[in-house]
Coordinates of C-alpha atoms and ligand atoms in Angstrom, one line a residue:
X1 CA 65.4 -97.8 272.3
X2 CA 62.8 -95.2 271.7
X3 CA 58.9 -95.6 271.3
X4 CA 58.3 -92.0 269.9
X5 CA 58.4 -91.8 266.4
X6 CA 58.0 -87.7 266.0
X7 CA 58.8 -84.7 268.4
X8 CA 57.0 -81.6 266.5
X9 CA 58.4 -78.4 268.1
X10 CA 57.0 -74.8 267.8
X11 CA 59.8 -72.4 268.6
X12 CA 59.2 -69.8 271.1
X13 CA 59.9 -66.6 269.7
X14 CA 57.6 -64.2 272.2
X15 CA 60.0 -61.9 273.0
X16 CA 61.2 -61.6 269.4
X17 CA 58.1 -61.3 267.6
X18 CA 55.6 -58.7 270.2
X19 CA 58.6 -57.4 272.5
X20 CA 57.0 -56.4 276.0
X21 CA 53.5 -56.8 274.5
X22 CA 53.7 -60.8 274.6
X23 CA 53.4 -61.0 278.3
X24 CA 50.5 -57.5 278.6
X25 CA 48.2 -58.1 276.1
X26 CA 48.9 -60.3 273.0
X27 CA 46.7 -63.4 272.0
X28 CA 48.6 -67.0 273.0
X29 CA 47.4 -68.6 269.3
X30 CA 47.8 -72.4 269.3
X31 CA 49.8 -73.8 266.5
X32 CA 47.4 -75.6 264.1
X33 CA 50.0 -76.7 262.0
X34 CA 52.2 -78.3 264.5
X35 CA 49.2 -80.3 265.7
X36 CA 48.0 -81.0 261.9
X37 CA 51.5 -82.4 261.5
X38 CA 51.5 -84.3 264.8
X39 CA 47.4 -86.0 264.1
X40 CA 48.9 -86.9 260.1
X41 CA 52.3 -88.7 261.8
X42 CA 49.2 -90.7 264.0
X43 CA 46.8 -91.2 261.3
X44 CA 50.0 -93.1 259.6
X45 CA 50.2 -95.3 262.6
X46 CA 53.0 -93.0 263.8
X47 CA 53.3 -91.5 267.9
X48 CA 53.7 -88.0 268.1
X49 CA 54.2 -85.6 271.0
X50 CA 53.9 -82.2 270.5
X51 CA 56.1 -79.0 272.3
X52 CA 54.6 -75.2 271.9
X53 CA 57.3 -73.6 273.4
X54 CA 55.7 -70.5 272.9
X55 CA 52.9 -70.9 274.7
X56 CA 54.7 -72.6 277.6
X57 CA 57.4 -69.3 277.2
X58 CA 60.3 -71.8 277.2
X59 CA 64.0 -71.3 276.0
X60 CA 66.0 -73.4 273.7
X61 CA 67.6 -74.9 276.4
X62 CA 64.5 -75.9 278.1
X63 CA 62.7 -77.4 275.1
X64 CA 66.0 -79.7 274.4
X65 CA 65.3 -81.0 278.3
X66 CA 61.9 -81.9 277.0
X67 CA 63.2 -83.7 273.7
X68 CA 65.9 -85.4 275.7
X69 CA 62.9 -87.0 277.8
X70 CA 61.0 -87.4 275.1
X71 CA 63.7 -89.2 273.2
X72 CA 62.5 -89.3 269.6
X73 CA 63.2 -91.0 266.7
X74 CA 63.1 -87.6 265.1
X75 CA 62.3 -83.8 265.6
X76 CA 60.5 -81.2 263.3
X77 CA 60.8 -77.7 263.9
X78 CA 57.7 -75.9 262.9
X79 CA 57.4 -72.5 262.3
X80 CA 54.8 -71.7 259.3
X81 CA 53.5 -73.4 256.1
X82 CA 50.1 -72.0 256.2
X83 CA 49.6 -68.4 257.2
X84 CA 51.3 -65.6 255.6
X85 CA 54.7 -63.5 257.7
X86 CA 56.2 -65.8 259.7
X87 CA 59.6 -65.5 259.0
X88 CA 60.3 -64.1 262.6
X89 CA 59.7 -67.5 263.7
X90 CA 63.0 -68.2 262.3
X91 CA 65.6 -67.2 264.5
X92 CA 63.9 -69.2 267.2
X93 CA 63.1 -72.1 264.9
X94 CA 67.3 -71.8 264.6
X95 CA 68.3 -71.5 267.9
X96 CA 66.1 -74.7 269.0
X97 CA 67.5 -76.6 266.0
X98 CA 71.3 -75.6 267.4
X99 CA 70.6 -76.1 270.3
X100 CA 68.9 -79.5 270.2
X101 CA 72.1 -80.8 267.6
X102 CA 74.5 -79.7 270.4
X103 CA 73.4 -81.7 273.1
X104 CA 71.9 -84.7 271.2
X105 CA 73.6 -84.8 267.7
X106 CA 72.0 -88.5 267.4
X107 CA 68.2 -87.1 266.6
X108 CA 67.7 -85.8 263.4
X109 CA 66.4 -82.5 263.4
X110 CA 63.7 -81.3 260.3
X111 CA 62.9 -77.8 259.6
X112 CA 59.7 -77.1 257.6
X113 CA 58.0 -73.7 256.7
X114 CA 57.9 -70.8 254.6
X115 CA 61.8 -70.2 255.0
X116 CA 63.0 -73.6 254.9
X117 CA 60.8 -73.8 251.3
X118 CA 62.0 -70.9 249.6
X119 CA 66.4 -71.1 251.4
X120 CA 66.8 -75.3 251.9
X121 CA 70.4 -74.4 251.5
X122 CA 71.1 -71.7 253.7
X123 CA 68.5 -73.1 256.2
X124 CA 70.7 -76.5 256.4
X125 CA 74.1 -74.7 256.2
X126 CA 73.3 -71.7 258.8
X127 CA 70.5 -72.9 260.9
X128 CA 71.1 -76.0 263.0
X129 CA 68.6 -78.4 260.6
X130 CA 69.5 -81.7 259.6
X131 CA 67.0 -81.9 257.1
X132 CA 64.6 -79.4 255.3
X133 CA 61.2 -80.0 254.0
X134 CA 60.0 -78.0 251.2
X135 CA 56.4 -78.0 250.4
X136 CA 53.7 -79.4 252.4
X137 CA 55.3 -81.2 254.7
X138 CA 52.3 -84.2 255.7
X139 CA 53.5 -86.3 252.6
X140 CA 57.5 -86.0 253.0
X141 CA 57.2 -86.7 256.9
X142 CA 55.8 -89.6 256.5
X143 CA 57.7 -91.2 254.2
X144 CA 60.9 -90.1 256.9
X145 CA 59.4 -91.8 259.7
X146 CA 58.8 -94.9 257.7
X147 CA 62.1 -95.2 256.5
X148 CA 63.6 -94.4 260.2
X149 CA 61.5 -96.6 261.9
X150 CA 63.0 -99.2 259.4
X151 CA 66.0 -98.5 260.4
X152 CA 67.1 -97.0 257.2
X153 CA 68.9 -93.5 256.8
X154 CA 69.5 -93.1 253.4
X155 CA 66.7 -90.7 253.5
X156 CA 67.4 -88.6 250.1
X157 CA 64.9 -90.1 247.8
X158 CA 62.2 -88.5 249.8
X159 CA 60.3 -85.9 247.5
X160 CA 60.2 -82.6 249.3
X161 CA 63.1 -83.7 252.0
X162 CA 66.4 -82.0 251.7
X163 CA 69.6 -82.6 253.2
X164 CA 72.7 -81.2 252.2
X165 CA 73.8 -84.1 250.4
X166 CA 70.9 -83.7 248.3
X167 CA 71.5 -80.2 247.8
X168 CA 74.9 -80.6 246.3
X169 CA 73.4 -82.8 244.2
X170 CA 70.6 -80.2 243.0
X171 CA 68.0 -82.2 244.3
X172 CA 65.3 -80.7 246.3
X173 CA 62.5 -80.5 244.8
X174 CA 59.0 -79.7 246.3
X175 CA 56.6 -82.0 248.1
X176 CA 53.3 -82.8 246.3
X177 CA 50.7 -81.0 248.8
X178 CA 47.2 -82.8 249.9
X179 CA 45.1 -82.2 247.1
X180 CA 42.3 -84.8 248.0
X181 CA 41.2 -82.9 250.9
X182 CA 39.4 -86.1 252.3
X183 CA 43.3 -87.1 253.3
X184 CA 43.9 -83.8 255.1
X185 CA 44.3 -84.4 258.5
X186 CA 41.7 -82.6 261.5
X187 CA 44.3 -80.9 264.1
X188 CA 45.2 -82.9 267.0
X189 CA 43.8 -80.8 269.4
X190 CA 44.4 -82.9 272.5
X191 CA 47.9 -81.6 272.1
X192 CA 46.7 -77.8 271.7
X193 CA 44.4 -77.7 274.6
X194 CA 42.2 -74.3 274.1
X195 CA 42.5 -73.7 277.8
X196 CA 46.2 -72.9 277.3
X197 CA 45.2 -70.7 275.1
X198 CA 43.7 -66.6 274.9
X199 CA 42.0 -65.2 272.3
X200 CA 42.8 -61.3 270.8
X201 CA 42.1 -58.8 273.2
X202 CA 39.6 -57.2 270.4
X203 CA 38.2 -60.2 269.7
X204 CA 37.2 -60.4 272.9
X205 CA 36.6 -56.6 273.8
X206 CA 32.8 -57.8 275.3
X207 CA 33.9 -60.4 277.7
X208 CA 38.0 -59.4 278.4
X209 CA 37.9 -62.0 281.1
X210 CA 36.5 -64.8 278.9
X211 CA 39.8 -65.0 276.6
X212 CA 40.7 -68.5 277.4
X213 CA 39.5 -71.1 276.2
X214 CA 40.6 -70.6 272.5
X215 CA 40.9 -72.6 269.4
X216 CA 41.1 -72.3 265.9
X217 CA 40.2 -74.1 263.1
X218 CA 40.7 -74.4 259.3
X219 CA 37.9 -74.8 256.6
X220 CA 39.8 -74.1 253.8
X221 CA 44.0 -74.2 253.0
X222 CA 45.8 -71.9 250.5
X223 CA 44.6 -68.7 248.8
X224 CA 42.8 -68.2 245.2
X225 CA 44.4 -65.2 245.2
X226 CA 48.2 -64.3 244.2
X227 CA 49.1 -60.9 246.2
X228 CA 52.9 -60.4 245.3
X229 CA 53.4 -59.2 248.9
X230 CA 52.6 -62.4 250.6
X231 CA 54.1 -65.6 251.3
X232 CA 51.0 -67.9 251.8
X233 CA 51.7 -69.6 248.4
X234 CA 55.6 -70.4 248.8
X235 CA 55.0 -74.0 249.6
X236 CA 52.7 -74.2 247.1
X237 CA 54.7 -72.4 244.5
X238 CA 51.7 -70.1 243.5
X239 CA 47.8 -70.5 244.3
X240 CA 47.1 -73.9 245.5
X241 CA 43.5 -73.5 247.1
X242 CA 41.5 -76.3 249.1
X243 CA 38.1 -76.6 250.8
X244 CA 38.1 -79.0 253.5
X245 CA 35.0 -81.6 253.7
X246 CA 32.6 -79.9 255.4
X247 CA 31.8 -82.4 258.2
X248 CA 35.5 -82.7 259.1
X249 CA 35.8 -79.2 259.8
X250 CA 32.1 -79.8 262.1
X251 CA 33.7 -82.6 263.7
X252 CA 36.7 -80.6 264.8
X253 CA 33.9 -77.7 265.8
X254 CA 32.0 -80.1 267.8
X255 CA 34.4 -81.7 269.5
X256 CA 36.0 -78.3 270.6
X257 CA 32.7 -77.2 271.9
X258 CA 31.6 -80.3 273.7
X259 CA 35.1 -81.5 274.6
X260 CA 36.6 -78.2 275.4
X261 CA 33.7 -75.7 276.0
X262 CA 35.4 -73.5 273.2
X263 CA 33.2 -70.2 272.6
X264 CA 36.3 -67.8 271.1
X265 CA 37.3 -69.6 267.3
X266 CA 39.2 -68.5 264.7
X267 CA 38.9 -69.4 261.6
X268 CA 42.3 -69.5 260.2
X269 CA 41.5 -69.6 256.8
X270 CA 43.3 -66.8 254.1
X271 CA 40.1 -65.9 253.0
X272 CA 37.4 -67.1 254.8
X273 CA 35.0 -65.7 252.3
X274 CA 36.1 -66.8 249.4
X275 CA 33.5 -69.2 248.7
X276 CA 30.2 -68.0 249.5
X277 CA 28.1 -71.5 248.9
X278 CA 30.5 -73.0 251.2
X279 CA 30.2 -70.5 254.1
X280 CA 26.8 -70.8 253.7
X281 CA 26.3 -74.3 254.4
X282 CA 29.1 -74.1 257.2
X283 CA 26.9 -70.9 258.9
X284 CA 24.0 -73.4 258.3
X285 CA 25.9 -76.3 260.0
X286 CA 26.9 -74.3 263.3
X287 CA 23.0 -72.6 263.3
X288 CA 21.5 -76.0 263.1
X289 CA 23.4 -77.1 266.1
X290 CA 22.7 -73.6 268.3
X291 CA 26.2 -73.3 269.2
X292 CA 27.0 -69.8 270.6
X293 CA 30.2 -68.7 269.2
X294 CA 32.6 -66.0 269.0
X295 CA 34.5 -66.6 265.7
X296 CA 36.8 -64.4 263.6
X297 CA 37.9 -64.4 260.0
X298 CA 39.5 -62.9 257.5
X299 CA 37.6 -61.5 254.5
X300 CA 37.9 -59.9 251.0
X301 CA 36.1 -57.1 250.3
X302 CA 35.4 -58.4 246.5
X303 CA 34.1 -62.0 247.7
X304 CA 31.3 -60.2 249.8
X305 CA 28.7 -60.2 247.0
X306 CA 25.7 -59.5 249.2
X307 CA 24.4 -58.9 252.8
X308 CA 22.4 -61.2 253.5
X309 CA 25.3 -63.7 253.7
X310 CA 27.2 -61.7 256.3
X311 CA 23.9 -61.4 258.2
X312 CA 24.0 -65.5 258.5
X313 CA 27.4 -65.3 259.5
X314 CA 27.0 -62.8 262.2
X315 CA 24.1 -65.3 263.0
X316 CA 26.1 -68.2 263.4
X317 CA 28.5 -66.5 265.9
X318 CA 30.9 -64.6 263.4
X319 CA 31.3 -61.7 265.3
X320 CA 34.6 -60.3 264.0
X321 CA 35.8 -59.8 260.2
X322 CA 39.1 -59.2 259.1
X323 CA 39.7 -57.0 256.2
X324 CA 42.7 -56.1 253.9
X325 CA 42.1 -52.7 253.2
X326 CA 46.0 -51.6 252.5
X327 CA 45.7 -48.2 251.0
X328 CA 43.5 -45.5 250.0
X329 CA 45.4 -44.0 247.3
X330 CA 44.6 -44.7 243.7
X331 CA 47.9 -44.6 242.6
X332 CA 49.4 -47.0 245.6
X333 CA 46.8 -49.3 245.2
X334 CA 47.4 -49.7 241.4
X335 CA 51.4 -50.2 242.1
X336 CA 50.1 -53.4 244.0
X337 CA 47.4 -54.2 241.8
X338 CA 44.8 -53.8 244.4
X339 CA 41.9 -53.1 242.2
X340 CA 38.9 -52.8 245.0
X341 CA 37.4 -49.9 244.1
X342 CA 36.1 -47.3 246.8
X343 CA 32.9 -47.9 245.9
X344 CA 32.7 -51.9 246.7
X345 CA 34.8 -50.8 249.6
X346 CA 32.3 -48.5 251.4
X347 CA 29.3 -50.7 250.3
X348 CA 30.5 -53.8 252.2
X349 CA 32.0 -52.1 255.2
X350 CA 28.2 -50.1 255.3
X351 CA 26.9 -53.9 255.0
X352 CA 29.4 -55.6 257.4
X353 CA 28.2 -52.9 260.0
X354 CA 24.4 -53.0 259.4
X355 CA 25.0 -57.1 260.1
X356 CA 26.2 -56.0 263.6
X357 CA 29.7 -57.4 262.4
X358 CA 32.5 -55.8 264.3
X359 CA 35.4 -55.1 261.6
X360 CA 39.2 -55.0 261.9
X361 CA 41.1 -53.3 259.2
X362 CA 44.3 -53.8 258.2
X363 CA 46.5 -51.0 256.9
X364 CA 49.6 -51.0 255.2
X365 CA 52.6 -47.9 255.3
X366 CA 55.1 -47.8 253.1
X367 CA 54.0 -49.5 249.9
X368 CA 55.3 -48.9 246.9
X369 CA 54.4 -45.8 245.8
X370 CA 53.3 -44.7 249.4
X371 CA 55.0 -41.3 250.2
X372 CA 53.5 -39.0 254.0
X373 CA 50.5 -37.8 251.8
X374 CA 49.2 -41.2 251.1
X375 CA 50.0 -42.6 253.6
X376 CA 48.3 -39.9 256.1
X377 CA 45.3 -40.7 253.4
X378 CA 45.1 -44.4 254.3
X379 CA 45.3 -43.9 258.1
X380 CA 42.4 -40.7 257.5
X381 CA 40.4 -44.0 255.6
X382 CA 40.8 -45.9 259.0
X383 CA 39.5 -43.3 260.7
X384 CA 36.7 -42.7 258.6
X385 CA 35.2 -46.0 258.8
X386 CA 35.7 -46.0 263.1
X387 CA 36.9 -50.0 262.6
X388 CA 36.4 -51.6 266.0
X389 CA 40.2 -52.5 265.3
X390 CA 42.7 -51.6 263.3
X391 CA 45.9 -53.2 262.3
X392 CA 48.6 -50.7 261.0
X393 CA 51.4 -52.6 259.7
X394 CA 54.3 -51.4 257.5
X395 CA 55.2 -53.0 254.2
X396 CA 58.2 -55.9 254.4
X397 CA 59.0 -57.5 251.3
X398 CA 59.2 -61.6 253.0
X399 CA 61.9 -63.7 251.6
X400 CA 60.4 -66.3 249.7
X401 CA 57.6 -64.1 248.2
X402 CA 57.5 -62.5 244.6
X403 CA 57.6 -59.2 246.0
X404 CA 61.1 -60.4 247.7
X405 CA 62.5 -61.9 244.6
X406 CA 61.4 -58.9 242.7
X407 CA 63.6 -56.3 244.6
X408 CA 66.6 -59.0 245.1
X409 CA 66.7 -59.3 241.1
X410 CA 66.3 -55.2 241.1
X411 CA 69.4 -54.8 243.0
X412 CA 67.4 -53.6 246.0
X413 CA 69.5 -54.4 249.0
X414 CA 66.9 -56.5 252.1
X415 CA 67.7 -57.5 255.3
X416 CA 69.5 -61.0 255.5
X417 CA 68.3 -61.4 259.2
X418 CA 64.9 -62.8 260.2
X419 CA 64.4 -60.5 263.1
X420 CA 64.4 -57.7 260.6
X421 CA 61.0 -58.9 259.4
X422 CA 59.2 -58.9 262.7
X423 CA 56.5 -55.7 263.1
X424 CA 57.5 -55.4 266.5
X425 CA 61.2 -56.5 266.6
X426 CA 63.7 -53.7 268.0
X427 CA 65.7 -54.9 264.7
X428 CA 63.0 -54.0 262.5
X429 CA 63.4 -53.1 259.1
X430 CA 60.7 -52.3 256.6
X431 CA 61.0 -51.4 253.1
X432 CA 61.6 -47.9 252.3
X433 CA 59.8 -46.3 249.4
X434 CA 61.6 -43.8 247.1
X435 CA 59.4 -40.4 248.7
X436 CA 60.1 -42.4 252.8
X437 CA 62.7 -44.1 254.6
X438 CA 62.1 -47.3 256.8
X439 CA 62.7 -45.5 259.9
X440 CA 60.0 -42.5 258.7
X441 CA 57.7 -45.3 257.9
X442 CA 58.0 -47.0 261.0
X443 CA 57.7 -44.1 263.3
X444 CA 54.5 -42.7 260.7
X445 CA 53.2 -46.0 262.2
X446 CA 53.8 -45.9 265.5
X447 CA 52.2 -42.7 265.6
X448 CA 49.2 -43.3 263.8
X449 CA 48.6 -46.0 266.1
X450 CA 48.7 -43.7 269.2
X451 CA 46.6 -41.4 267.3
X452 CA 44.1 -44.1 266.4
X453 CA 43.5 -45.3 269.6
X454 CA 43.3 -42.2 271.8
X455 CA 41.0 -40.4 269.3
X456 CA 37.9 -39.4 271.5
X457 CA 35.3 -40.2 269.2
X458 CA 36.7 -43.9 268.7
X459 CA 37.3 -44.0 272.4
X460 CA 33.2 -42.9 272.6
X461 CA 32.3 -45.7 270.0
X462 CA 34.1 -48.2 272.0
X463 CA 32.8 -47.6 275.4
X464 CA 29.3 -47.1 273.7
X465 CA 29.6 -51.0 271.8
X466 CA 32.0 -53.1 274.5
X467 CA 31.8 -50.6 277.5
X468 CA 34.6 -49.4 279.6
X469 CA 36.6 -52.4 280.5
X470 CA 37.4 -52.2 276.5
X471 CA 38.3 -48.8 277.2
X472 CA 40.8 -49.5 280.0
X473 CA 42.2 -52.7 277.8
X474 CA 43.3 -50.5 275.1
X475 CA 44.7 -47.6 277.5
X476 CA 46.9 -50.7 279.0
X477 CA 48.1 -51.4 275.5
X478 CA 49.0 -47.9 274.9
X479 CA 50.9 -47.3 278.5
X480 CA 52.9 -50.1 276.8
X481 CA 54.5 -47.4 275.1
X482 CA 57.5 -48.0 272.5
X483 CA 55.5 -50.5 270.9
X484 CA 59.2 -51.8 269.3
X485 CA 60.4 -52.5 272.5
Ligands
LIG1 S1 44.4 -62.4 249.6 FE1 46.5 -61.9 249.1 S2 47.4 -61.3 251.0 FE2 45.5 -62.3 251.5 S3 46.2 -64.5 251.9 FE3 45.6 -64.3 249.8 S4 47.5 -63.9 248.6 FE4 47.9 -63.4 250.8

């Protein structure tokens, strides 16, 4: 007979997902959601044990070793419900799921995510799941737990929970998600333990050796906004945003600081800046109690309405600020609707920078209407603002989002395998534009990254602001060389 009522799983998929960077330099990023998942199932009077198989770099084999031990009354598979791109989790997530039904076909096994959400039926036909949840999956897993912990298994009247039954049915509907944030759950961070985990090399480039311990929190859930390219509002089915109580999110805060001696935080939110009242009173809340922090977050360029507020974050320990710059080109911006003009752009990167907040921008190749010229005009924008980092990604169209459904209904013809959506996956495929292929995108990003980071005058502005063990850092990440591999 078994005592544990929920095994939550995050798949390992290092190798897949940063190729020989995951063991050099990459950031080990606990799983929030797992362990938001795992403190709901315990809220509701359920246990829960918890598995990142990630962090503890184990196989499929390995982590069915742990489950047999563990013996649950049931598993779920984790791989991304929250944050946008994590498809590549997938193939993992699959192998895990087969792996686990091989050796103990008694355990039902529950896939959740972005995937799962937007394929229930190909997830339960082709990847090893029992069940799917779509939506949110706080509500539908605990109404599964009740129902097996009575014993029962018809399980199909659950709202959100799909089985293939159910699917031939036609129903699978979507789970409601927490709306009265006062019922979302704070992480169970006892099973994430920050000194397990290391923070971004950037985000630490002041104190390399202080990368561990790391945590991460969330203040708000979901996005306001609706880019077609992302897949943050798939188990949502659009915009669902959500602002957390604010003395929840200091609870978690404090007890990471005092429990755990956390210093490096991430905020995990889409948009950390979206609401500037509420950052305001969260700066407030963390000034108040004198913490010193190193946090990071993304921001929006259009929610950054005026300096002073980024000079109270940077006082409250917000030391890093993501942005979404994309493109420089008017006419690829426009094809994606971004409609920042250049003008808010260079006022709150000039702002960001008189704060003394260190920026990483994010820069996309191969958009739409991206052909070399534009595309050698974004990576010139990177340049031109020095960011301390700078992400260059290419553009994927992830199943489940707008963008993917557009080009499926277009006749455009996307890659069926998961791998093919990770960055760094040898397997790799972008989309092409009609001016560049996949492959000429992907190696205009490659390069651009080499460039980037061996350019003397950012080399200068790095040793100048961090000193020369940032320096070395990024020449180790560069030695790495094919970054695909
Ligand atoms: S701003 Fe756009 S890309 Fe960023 S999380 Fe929101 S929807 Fe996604």
């Amino acid at each position: 007979m078994t005592s544990l009522n929920l095994a939550v799983i995050f798949p390992n998929n290092n190798k897949r997902a940063l190729g020989i960077l995951a063991q050099e330099v990459a950031a080990v990023t606990p799983p929030v959601q797992a362990a938001l998942i795992a403190a709901h199932a315990r809220i509701h009077g359920f246990s829960a044990a918890l598995l990142d198989a990630a962090q503890a770099n184990m196989l499929p084999n390995e982590a069915v070793k742990w489950v047999e031990h563990k013996n649950p009354q049931c598993v779920l598979i984790c791989t991304d419900f929250i944050n946008s791109g994590d498809v590549t989790k997938m193939a993992a997530a699959s192998e895990t799921a087969k792996a686990i039904k091989e050796i103990l076909p008694q355990i039902p096994v529950v896939m959740e995510g972005v995937v799962p959400t937007a394929y229930p039926e190909r997830v339960l036909r082709e990847e090893g799941a029992d069940l799917v949840i779509r939506g949110e999956p706080f509500k539908p897993i605990i109404e599964l737990l009740t129902l097996l912990k009575a014993g029962r298994r018809d399980l199909t009247s659950i709202q959100g929970l799909c089985s293939a039954s159910s699917m031939g049915k036609g129903e699978c509907s979507l789970a409601a998600p927490i709306m009265d944030m006062t019922h979302f759950p704070e992480a169970a961070h006892d099973l994430i333990p920050p000194s397990l985990y290391r923070a971004h090399h950037w985000h630490c480039f002041d104190c390399l050796d202080r990368r561990t311990p790391y945590a991460a929190v969330f203040t708000t859930v979901g996005c306001p906004y609706n880019c077609s390219f992302c897949s943050v509002g798939v188990v949502t089915d659009g915009p669902c945003f959500r602002i957390r109580p604010l003395e929840q999110v200091m609870n978690e805060i404090d007890f990471l600081v005092k429990q755990h001696g956390v210093r490096n935080l991430r905020i995990l939110d889409n948009v950390f800046t979206a609401r500037a009242d509420y950052v305001e009173r969260f700066c407030d809340e963390i000034i108040r109690r004198g913490y010193d922090l190193n946090m990071w977050a993304y921001a929006r360029i259009e929610s950054i309405r005026s300096p002073e507020l980024l000079s109270k974050m940077k006082k409250a320990g917000v030391r890093w600020l993501a942005y979404g710059i994309e493109a420089a080109n008017e006419r690829v911006k426009k094809a994606i609707s971004k409609t920042t003009s250049d003008s808010a752009t260079d006022r709150v990167i000039e702002w960001t920078k008189c704060a003394g907040i260190w920026i990483v921008g994010n820069i996309i190749f191969g958009l739409p209407e991206d052909d070399l010229q534009s595309m050698q005009e974004s990576y010139e924008l990177a340049v031109k603002y020095q960011f301390e980092w700078a992400n260059f990604y290419c553009a994927v169209a992830y199943p489940g989002t707008p963008l993917h459904r557009e080009l499926v209904s277009r006749g455009v013809e996307l890659p069926r395998d998961w791998a093919a959506y990770g960055q760094y996956n040898p397997n790799f495929r972008p989309l092409s534009t009609q001016y560049v292929s996949s492959e000429e995108i992907v190696k205009f990003r490659d390069d651009a990254f080499v460039k980037y980071y061996t350019n003397p005058d950012y080399i200068r502005m790095i040793a100048g602001t961090f000193g020369q063990p940032a320096v070395e850092f990024i020449k180790k990440i560069l030695a790495c060389g094919n970054l695909r591999k």
